[in-house]
Coordinates of C-alpha atoms in Angstrom, one line a residue:
M10 CA -0.2 -0.2 -0.1
T11 CA 1.7 3.2 -0.3
D12 CA 1.7 6.8 1.8
R13 CA -1.0 7.9 2.4
I14 CA -1.6 10.8 4.5
L15 CA -5.6 12.1 6.0
I16 CA -6.7 15.1 5.7
I17 CA -9.5 16.9 8.0
D18 CA -12.2 19.4 5.8
F19 CA -13.7 21.4 9.0
G20 CA -15.7 24.2 5.8
S21 CA -12.2 26.2 4.0
Q22 CA -13.6 26.7 0.9
V23 CA -9.8 26.2 -0.9
T24 CA -9.0 22.4 1.3
Q25 CA -9.3 20.6 -1.7
L26 CA -6.0 22.8 -2.7
I27 CA -4.3 21.2 0.4
A28 CA -5.2 17.3 -1.1
R29 CA -3.7 18.3 -5.1
R30 CA -0.6 20.2 -3.3
V31 CA -0.2 17.2 -1.3
R32 CA -0.5 15.0 -5.0
E33 CA 2.1 17.1 -6.8
A34 CA 4.2 15.5 -4.5
G35 CA 3.9 12.8 -5.6
V36 CA 1.9 11.3 -2.3
Y37 CA -1.5 9.7 -2.4
C38 CA -3.9 12.1 0.1
E39 CA -7.8 12.3 0.6
I40 CA -10.5 14.7 2.6
V41 CA -12.5 14.3 5.3
P42 CA -14.9 16.4 6.6
F43 CA -14.3 16.8 10.4
Q44 CA -17.3 15.2 11.5
K45 CA -16.7 11.4 10.4
A46 CA -12.5 12.3 11.4
G47 CA -12.3 10.1 13.8
E48 CA -14.2 7.0 12.4
V49 CA -11.7 7.5 8.7
F50 CA -8.6 7.5 11.2
E51 CA -9.1 3.9 12.5
S52 CA -9.6 2.6 8.3
F53 CA -7.4 5.1 6.2
A54 CA -4.0 4.2 9.1
P55 CA -2.1 7.1 7.0
K56 CA 1.3 8.4 7.8
A57 CA 0.7 12.3 8.4
V58 CA -2.0 14.2 9.7
I59 CA -3.2 17.3 8.4
L60 CA -5.9 19.7 9.7
S61 CA -7.8 22.4 7.3
G62 CA -8.5 25.9 8.0
G63 CA -12.4 27.2 8.5
P64 CA -15.3 29.9 9.1
A65 CA -15.2 28.7 13.4
S66 CA -13.7 30.1 15.9
V67 CA -11.5 27.5 18.1
H68 CA -13.3 29.8 21.4
D69 CA -16.9 29.3 20.7
V70 CA -19.0 26.0 22.0
D71 CA -19.7 23.3 20.1
T72 CA -16.8 24.2 18.2
P73 CA -15.7 21.6 16.2
R74 CA -13.1 19.8 17.1
V75 CA -9.7 17.6 15.9
P76 CA -10.3 13.6 17.5
D77 CA -8.4 13.1 20.8
K78 CA -7.0 9.8 19.1
I79 CA -4.8 11.6 16.8
F80 CA -2.8 13.5 19.1
E81 CA -2.8 10.1 20.8
A82 CA -1.5 8.2 17.8
G83 CA 1.7 10.3 17.8
L84 CA 1.2 10.5 13.3
P85 CA 2.9 14.1 12.5
I86 CA 0.2 16.5 12.7
L87 CA 0.6 20.1 10.2
G88 CA -2.6 22.3 11.1
I89 CA -3.3 25.5 8.9
C90 CA -5.3 28.5 9.7
Y91 CA -8.8 27.0 12.2
G92 CA -5.8 23.9 11.7
E93 CA -3.7 25.4 13.9
Q94 CA -5.4 27.4 16.7
A95 CA -7.2 24.3 17.1
V96 CA -4.3 22.4 18.0
C97 CA -3.8 24.9 20.4
G98 CA -7.5 25.3 21.8
Q99 CA -6.7 21.9 22.4
L100 CA -3.5 20.5 23.1
G101 CA -3.0 23.6 26.6
G102 CA -2.8 27.2 24.5
Q103 CA -5.0 29.7 24.0
V104 CA -7.1 31.0 21.4
E105 CA -9.3 34.7 21.4
P106 CA -11.2 37.1 19.0
S107 CA -9.0 39.5 17.5
S108 CA -10.0 42.8 16.1
E109 CA -7.1 43.0 14.1
R110 CA -7.1 40.8 10.9
E111 CA -5.9 39.9 8.3
F112 CA -6.6 39.3 5.0
G113 CA -5.5 38.7 2.2
R114 CA -1.6 39.0 1.8
A115 CA 0.8 39.0 4.3
F116 CA 4.0 39.0 4.9
V117 CA 6.2 36.9 7.5
D118 CA 9.1 37.3 9.8
V119 CA 10.6 33.4 10.2
T120 CA 12.2 33.9 13.7
A121 CA 13.7 29.9 13.7
D122 CA 14.5 27.5 12.0
N123 CA 12.6 23.6 11.8
A124 CA 12.4 21.0 10.1
L125 CA 8.7 22.8 8.4
F126 CA 10.4 25.3 6.5
E127 CA 14.6 23.5 5.6
G128 CA 15.5 24.1 2.0
V129 CA 12.7 26.6 1.9
W130 CA 13.0 30.0 4.5
S131 CA 15.3 30.7 6.5
K132 CA 15.4 32.6 9.9
G133 CA 16.0 36.3 10.0
E134 CA 14.2 36.0 6.0
R135 CA 11.0 37.4 5.3
H136 CA 8.9 35.9 3.0
Q137 CA 5.0 36.8 1.3
V138 CA 2.1 34.3 2.5
W139 CA -1.4 34.5 1.9
M140 CA -3.5 35.2 5.1
S141 CA -7.1 34.7 6.1
H142 CA -7.8 34.6 9.5
G143 CA -10.1 36.6 12.5
D144 CA -9.1 35.3 15.6
R145 CA -5.4 34.7 17.2
I146 CA -2.9 32.7 19.0
S147 CA -2.7 34.1 22.7
A148 CA -0.6 31.4 24.2
I149 CA 1.4 28.5 22.9
P150 CA 0.8 25.0 24.7
D151 CA 3.9 23.2 26.3
G152 CA 7.1 21.5 23.7
F153 CA 5.9 25.5 20.9
D154 CA 8.8 27.0 19.8
V155 CA 7.2 30.3 17.5
V156 CA 9.1 29.8 14.3
A157 CA 7.3 33.0 12.2
T158 CA 5.6 35.7 13.5
S159 CA 3.6 38.4 10.2
D160 CA 2.4 42.2 12.2
N161 CA -1.1 41.1 13.3
A162 CA 0.1 37.3 14.0
P163 CA 2.6 37.2 16.8
F164 CA 1.9 32.5 16.2
A165 CA 2.5 32.7 12.6
A166 CA 3.8 29.4 12.3
I167 CA 5.0 27.4 15.5
A168 CA 6.5 23.8 15.8
D169 CA 6.8 21.0 18.2
E170 CA 10.0 19.0 16.3
K171 CA 9.7 16.1 18.8
R172 CA 6.8 15.6 18.3
A173 CA 6.6 16.5 15.0
I174 CA 3.5 18.2 15.1
Y175 CA 3.7 22.2 12.8
G176 CA 0.3 24.8 12.8
V177 CA 1.0 28.2 9.9
Q178 CA -1.6 31.0 10.6
F179 CA -1.1 31.2 6.7
H180 CA -2.8 29.5 4.2
P181 CA 0.7 27.4 2.3
E182 CA -2.3 25.5 0.5
V183 CA -2.9 29.0 -2.0
V184 CA -0.8 30.6 -4.8
H185 CA -1.0 33.9 -3.6
T186 CA 1.9 31.9 -0.7
P187 CA 4.6 31.1 -3.5
D188 CA 7.3 28.7 -0.5
G189 CA 3.7 27.4 -0.5
A190 CA 3.9 24.3 -1.7
K191 CA 8.1 23.5 -0.7
L192 CA 6.4 24.2 3.0
L193 CA 3.7 21.0 2.4
A194 CA 6.4 19.1 0.3
N195 CA 8.4 19.0 3.2
F196 CA 5.9 17.9 5.9
A197 CA 4.7 15.3 3.3
L198 CA 8.3 13.6 2.1
K199 CA 10.6 15.2 5.3
I200 CA 8.4 15.1 8.3
A201 CA 5.5 12.3 7.4
G202 CA 8.8 10.8 5.3
C203 CA 6.1 9.5 2.4
S204 CA 8.1 8.3 0.0
G205 CA 6.2 10.5 -3.3
D206 CA 6.2 7.1 -5.5
W207 CA 2.5 8.1 -6.0
T208 CA 1.9 8.4 -9.6
M209 CA -0.9 8.0 -12.6
A210 CA 1.1 4.9 -14.1
H211 CA 0.6 3.2 -10.3
F212 CA -2.9 4.1 -10.1
R213 CA -4.3 3.5 -13.4
S214 CA -2.8 -0.7 -12.5
E215 CA -4.0 -0.1 -9.8
E216 CA -7.5 1.2 -11.0
I217 CA -8.0 -1.6 -13.3
A218 CA -7.6 -4.3 -10.9
K219 CA -10.4 -2.3 -8.6
I220 CA -12.3 -2.5 -12.4
K221 CA -12.0 -5.8 -12.8
K222 CA -13.3 -6.9 -9.4
Q223 CA -15.9 -5.0 -8.6
V224 CA -17.5 -5.4 -12.6
G225 CA -16.6 -9.5 -13.3
G226 CA -18.5 -10.0 -15.6
G227 CA -21.3 -8.3 -15.7
R228 CA -22.5 -5.3 -18.4
V229 CA -21.5 -2.0 -17.9
I230 CA -23.0 1.4 -19.4
C231 CA -21.2 4.3 -19.9
G232 CA -22.5 8.1 -20.4
L233 CA -20.0 10.0 -22.9
S234 CA -20.0 14.1 -23.3
G235 CA -16.9 14.3 -25.5
G236 CA -15.6 16.2 -21.6
V237 CA -12.0 14.8 -20.5
D238 CA -13.5 13.0 -17.9
S239 CA -16.2 10.6 -19.1
A240 CA -13.2 10.6 -22.2
V241 CA -11.1 9.3 -19.8
A242 CA -13.0 6.6 -18.0
A243 CA -14.3 5.2 -21.0
V244 CA -11.1 4.0 -22.8
L245 CA -9.7 3.4 -18.3
L246 CA -12.6 0.7 -18.4
H247 CA -12.1 -0.7 -21.7
E248 CA -8.2 -1.4 -21.1
A249 CA -10.1 -3.4 -17.8
I250 CA -13.7 -5.6 -19.7
G251 CA -13.4 -4.7 -23.5
D252 CA -16.9 -5.6 -25.0
Q253 CA -18.2 -5.5 -21.3
L254 CA -18.7 -2.1 -21.5
T255 CA -20.1 -0.5 -24.0
C256 CA -21.2 4.3 -24.4
I257 CA -24.0 6.2 -24.7
F258 CA -23.7 9.7 -26.4
V259 CA -26.3 11.7 -25.8
D260 CA -25.3 14.6 -28.2
H261 CA -27.5 17.4 -27.2
G262 CA -26.6 19.5 -29.5
L263 CA -25.0 22.5 -27.1
M264 CA -21.8 21.3 -28.1
R265 CA -18.6 23.1 -30.0
M266 CA -17.8 22.9 -33.4
N267 CA -17.3 19.6 -35.0
E268 CA -16.9 17.9 -31.5
A269 CA -20.1 15.6 -31.5
D270 CA -17.5 14.0 -34.8
E271 CA -14.7 13.6 -32.8
V272 CA -16.3 11.9 -30.5
V273 CA -17.5 9.0 -32.5
S274 CA -14.5 9.3 -34.5
L275 CA -12.5 9.1 -31.4
F276 CA -14.9 5.7 -30.2
R277 CA -15.2 4.1 -32.6
G278 CA -12.9 4.4 -35.0
H279 CA -9.6 4.5 -32.8
Y280 CA -10.7 2.7 -29.6
N281 CA -13.3 0.7 -31.2
I282 CA -15.8 0.9 -28.5
P283 CA -19.2 -0.2 -29.0
L284 CA -20.9 3.2 -28.9
V285 CA -24.3 4.0 -28.8
H286 CA -24.5 7.0 -30.7
V287 CA -27.7 9.6 -29.9
D288 CA -28.2 13.2 -31.9
A289 CA -31.0 14.8 -29.1
G290 CA -30.5 18.4 -30.1
D291 CA -34.5 19.3 -31.0
R292 CA -35.5 17.8 -28.4
F293 CA -32.7 19.4 -26.3
L294 CA -33.2 22.9 -27.5
D295 CA -38.0 22.4 -28.5
A296 CA -37.4 21.7 -24.2
L297 CA -35.5 24.8 -23.8
E298 CA -37.8 27.1 -26.2
G299 CA -38.5 30.5 -23.9
V300 CA -36.4 29.5 -20.9
D301 CA -34.0 32.1 -19.7
D302 CA -33.6 31.4 -16.7
P303 CA -30.2 29.8 -16.4
E304 CA -30.5 27.4 -13.0
K305 CA -33.9 25.9 -15.3
K306 CA -31.6 25.9 -18.0
R307 CA -30.0 23.3 -16.5
K308 CA -32.3 21.4 -14.6
I309 CA -34.5 21.2 -18.5
I310 CA -30.7 19.4 -19.5
G311 CA -30.4 17.4 -16.7
G312 CA -33.2 16.4 -16.7
L313 CA -33.9 15.3 -20.1
F314 CA -30.6 13.9 -19.9
I315 CA -31.9 11.6 -18.0
D316 CA -35.1 10.4 -19.9
V317 CA -32.8 10.0 -23.5
F318 CA -29.4 7.8 -21.0
E319 CA -32.5 6.0 -20.6
D320 CA -34.2 4.9 -23.4
E321 CA -31.6 4.4 -24.6
A322 CA -30.1 1.9 -21.6
A323 CA -33.2 0.2 -21.7
K324 CA -32.9 -0.9 -25.3
L325 CA -29.6 -2.7 -24.5
G326 CA -31.0 -4.8 -21.7
G327 CA -28.2 -7.4 -19.3
T328 CA -26.8 -3.4 -18.2
D329 CA -25.6 -4.0 -14.3
F330 CA -23.3 -1.0 -13.8
L331 CA -23.5 2.5 -14.7
A332 CA -20.2 3.9 -15.2
Q333 CA -19.8 7.5 -14.5
G334 CA -17.0 10.6 -14.8
T335 CA -16.7 11.1 -11.3
L336 CA -14.3 13.9 -9.2
Y337 CA -13.0 13.4 -6.1
P338 CA -14.1 17.3 -6.1
D339 CA -18.3 15.7 -7.0
V340 CA -16.6 13.5 -4.4
I341 CA -15.7 15.7 -1.0
E342 CA -18.8 18.0 -2.3
S343 CA -21.3 15.2 -1.5
V344 CA -19.7 13.7 1.4
S345 CA -19.2 17.2 3.4
F346 CA -23.2 18.8 2.0
T347 CA -25.0 15.6 2.5
G348 CA -23.0 12.9 4.2
G349 CA -23.6 10.1 1.1
P350 CA -21.8 9.3 -1.9
S351 CA -22.6 11.4 -4.5
V352 CA -24.4 9.6 -7.5
T353 CA -25.0 12.6 -9.8
I354 CA -24.9 11.5 -13.2
K355 CA -21.8 12.8 -14.5
S356 CA -22.3 13.7 -17.7
H357 CA -23.1 17.4 -19.1
H358 CA -24.6 18.7 -17.0
N359 CA -23.9 17.5 -13.2
V360 CA -27.6 17.8 -12.7
G361 CA -30.4 16.0 -11.9
G362 CA -30.1 12.5 -10.0
L363 CA -29.5 8.6 -10.3
P364 CA -33.2 7.6 -11.0
E365 CA -33.4 4.4 -8.6
R366 CA -35.7 2.7 -11.5
M367 CA -32.3 2.2 -13.3
K368 CA -31.1 -0.4 -10.1
L369 CA -27.6 0.0 -11.9
Q370 CA -24.6 -0.2 -9.3
L371 CA -22.3 2.5 -10.4
V372 CA -18.8 2.4 -11.1
E373 CA -16.8 5.6 -11.0
P374 CA -13.0 5.6 -12.0
L375 CA -12.2 8.5 -11.4
R376 CA -13.4 8.8 -7.8
E377 CA -10.6 9.4 -6.2
L378 CA -8.5 12.3 -8.9
F379 CA -8.4 15.7 -9.1
K380 CA -9.1 17.1 -13.0
D381 CA -5.4 17.8 -13.6
E382 CA -4.1 13.9 -12.1
V383 CA -7.6 13.1 -15.0
R384 CA -5.2 14.6 -17.7
A385 CA -2.4 12.8 -16.5
L386 CA -4.6 9.5 -16.4
G387 CA -5.8 10.2 -20.0
R388 CA -1.9 10.6 -21.4
E389 CA -0.5 7.8 -18.9
L390 CA -3.8 6.1 -21.1
G391 CA -2.8 7.5 -24.6
L392 CA -6.0 9.3 -25.9
P393 CA -4.6 12.6 -28.3
E394 CA -4.1 15.6 -26.8
V395 CA -6.5 17.1 -28.3
F396 CA -9.0 15.4 -26.0
V397 CA -6.9 15.9 -23.0
G398 CA -6.1 19.2 -23.2
R399 CA -9.6 20.4 -23.9
H400 CA -10.0 23.7 -22.0
P401 CA -13.5 22.5 -19.8
F402 CA -16.1 23.3 -20.4
P403 CA -19.5 23.5 -18.9
G404 CA -22.1 20.9 -18.5
P405 CA -24.8 22.2 -20.5
G406 CA -22.5 23.5 -22.6
L407 CA -23.4 26.9 -24.5
A408 CA -26.8 27.1 -23.1
I409 CA -25.7 28.7 -20.2
R410 CA -23.5 32.0 -22.9
I411 CA -26.1 33.0 -23.5
P412 CA -27.9 34.5 -20.8
G413 CA -31.1 35.3 -21.3
A414 CA -33.7 32.9 -23.9
V415 CA -31.8 29.5 -26.9
S416 CA -33.3 29.8 -29.9
R417 CA -31.4 27.6 -32.5
E418 CA -29.7 31.1 -34.2
K419 CA -28.2 32.3 -31.2
V420 CA -27.3 28.4 -30.4
D421 CA -25.5 28.6 -34.3
I422 CA -24.2 32.2 -33.9
L423 CA -22.0 31.6 -31.1
R424 CA -20.4 28.0 -32.2
K425 CA -19.4 30.0 -34.9
A426 CA -17.8 32.9 -32.7
D427 CA -16.2 30.6 -30.3
A428 CA -14.8 28.3 -32.9
I429 CA -13.3 31.2 -34.5
Y430 CA -11.8 32.2 -31.3
L431 CA -10.2 29.7 -30.3
D432 CA -9.3 28.5 -33.8
E433 CA -6.6 32.2 -33.5
I434 CA -5.4 31.0 -30.5
R435 CA -4.5 27.1 -31.7
K436 CA -2.9 30.2 -34.5
S437 CA -1.2 31.8 -32.5
E438 CA 0.0 28.5 -30.8
L439 CA -0.8 30.7 -26.1
Y440 CA -4.2 27.3 -26.4
D441 CA -1.8 25.0 -24.5
A442 CA -0.8 28.7 -22.4
I443 CA -4.9 29.1 -21.5
W444 CA -6.9 27.4 -18.7
Q445 CA -10.1 28.6 -20.6
A446 CA -11.3 30.2 -23.1
F447 CA -15.1 31.2 -24.5
A448 CA -17.3 33.3 -26.7
V449 CA -21.1 33.8 -24.9
L450 CA -23.5 35.9 -26.6
L451 CA -24.2 38.4 -24.4
P452 CA -28.0 39.1 -24.4
V453 CA -27.5 43.1 -25.7
Q454 CA -28.0 44.2 -28.9
T455 CA -26.6 47.1 -30.4
T456 CA -27.1 50.2 -33.1
G457 CA -23.6 49.1 -36.0
V458 CA -22.5 50.5 -39.1
M459 CA -21.0 47.2 -41.7
G460 CA -20.7 49.2 -44.9
D461 CA -23.3 51.2 -45.9
A462 CA -26.4 49.3 -44.4
R463 CA -26.7 49.9 -40.7
T464 CA -27.5 46.8 -38.7
Y465 CA -28.8 45.9 -34.7
D466 CA -27.0 42.6 -33.7
F467 CA -25.1 40.7 -30.8
V468 CA -22.3 41.7 -28.9
C469 CA -20.0 38.9 -28.6
G470 CA -18.4 38.5 -25.4
L471 CA -14.5 36.6 -24.7
R472 CA -13.4 34.9 -21.7
A473 CA -9.5 33.5 -21.3
V474 CA -8.0 33.4 -17.6
N475 CA -4.9 31.7 -16.5
S476 CA -5.1 29.2 -13.9
T477 CA -3.2 26.3 -12.3
D478 CA -5.6 24.9 -10.8
G479 CA -9.0 26.1 -11.2
M480 CA -10.5 27.5 -7.9
T481 CA -8.3 31.1 -9.2
A482 CA -7.6 32.7 -12.3
D483 CA -7.0 36.0 -13.9
F484 CA -7.8 37.4 -17.0
Y485 CA -5.2 36.5 -19.7
P486 CA -3.2 39.8 -21.8
F487 CA -3.4 39.6 -24.3
D488 CA -1.5 42.2 -26.9
M489 CA -4.7 44.6 -29.1
S490 CA -3.6 43.6 -32.1
F491 CA -4.9 39.7 -31.4
L492 CA -7.9 40.6 -30.3
G493 CA -8.0 43.3 -33.2
R494 CA -8.3 40.0 -35.1
V495 CA -10.6 38.1 -33.1
A496 CA -12.8 41.4 -32.8
T497 CA -12.7 41.3 -37.4
R498 CA -12.7 38.1 -38.2
I499 CA -16.2 36.8 -36.2
I500 CA -17.7 41.0 -37.2
N501 CA -17.2 39.1 -41.1
E502 CA -17.8 36.3 -40.7
V503 CA -20.6 35.6 -38.5
K504 CA -23.6 37.2 -39.7
G505 CA -25.9 38.4 -36.3
I506 CA -23.0 40.3 -34.1
N507 CA -21.4 43.5 -34.3
R508 CA -20.0 44.5 -31.2
V509 CA -16.7 42.3 -29.8
V510 CA -15.6 42.8 -25.8
Y511 CA -13.6 41.4 -24.3
D512 CA -14.1 40.6 -20.5
V513 CA -11.0 41.3 -17.6
T514 CA -13.0 40.0 -14.6
S515 CA -9.9 38.1 -12.1
K516 CA -11.0 34.7 -10.2
P517 CA -10.9 35.4 -6.6
P518 CA -9.3 32.5 -3.9
G519 CA -12.5 29.4 -2.7
T520 CA -15.1 30.3 -6.5
I521 CA -15.1 27.1 -7.7
E522 CA -16.4 28.2 -11.4
W523 CA -16.6 30.3 -14.4
E524 CA -19.3 29.7 -17.0

């Protein structure tokens, strides 16, 4: 069994980033809500524990606590933000409200060398970090030393080297703490002594064995969307069970240019995987007619997808399992907020539940992976880069990028504009440098003059962002010549658009989704 670290979630918006940084160091880890930490700790058998941040106050009544058995186990522990305060509050220190809060960029002064900082920070140095706390530690437990301070946090980092328990008031998991990933790697590799040998090749072989054991001689259906998650899940399943797998591709008519053809070509032609292709575009567009509320759009698309998928699955007969491209963030969210496993069909829409009447067991081969890890697995499996490196695409497709009512005309206009935008990005060799780029057809029409004629057409919005984790992002700084070239092509080649704008909004820490 590979070495593993348990992360206890106290409700921080960025707990997932802790897991990503630990895995980047080659160490497998999982997140568990604090309510279940004691139960999971026994079976998970970690080599170390990380305590996340959270919105609670340690000094309040009935505040979230670290199970005593974790402190008694003698394992290395790292407390982050609320996690550090929980360590202090439960081991004999003191935490109190503070009028001098710290939110955002701050600087810490290193006051002592220690194992957590080894090779990264040294005594006497000052380093940038990201803070997000209102309470402050006013006394630390016996055995601890202060190893870093900030202007408003006299105990910005503490260490009990003998028991290998560390606490930091800042967030090392976010990119705004430049050396944070190195500090987490120090904890995982040097302090916890993990081997750092968790790779996609390792995961691939283990998961194939799990799939074979779970499925046996049963038959599996998998919903293909054309996105990275379902494509990787399908290829991994096919490698494990061959023709026991049948894929169902429900084409809702809201995909990007030529994507439906690419899906069919890849899975039928390249991989020879049994594939049912359902062209349901008219059915979806009819159902969306006149609907302008984005959540209603999601529910319509999600519900209709389930209906179509269920109809096709019934035609196949003799199916035992449903495969989903559920990722680890979906599992974390489901467990943390609903207390149970996810049963969402994760394909086009990310809404709607798996109907109980289908009576199928779930196979979720990617449920332990983050998005970037799925891409790495796709490359390990040999999927074409056109699939593996594809920019994220929302479940409801182009419908959610048309604010207001959706129509066939609008979908056609947006699909053409989006294709031109991405084509110019690829021609400029920028596609792989950008995390996500897309066009939006705004619910605004403006008067313009094109040649000798007056027009009254739509405004097209363009969006492109840089991100390392999908949770924080900043707009991509295109030069004006590029934007001018794209705008000229869209206006000249797409009838129905007479103006193009570029969105330069940044995405702050803690928000999850771009659409």
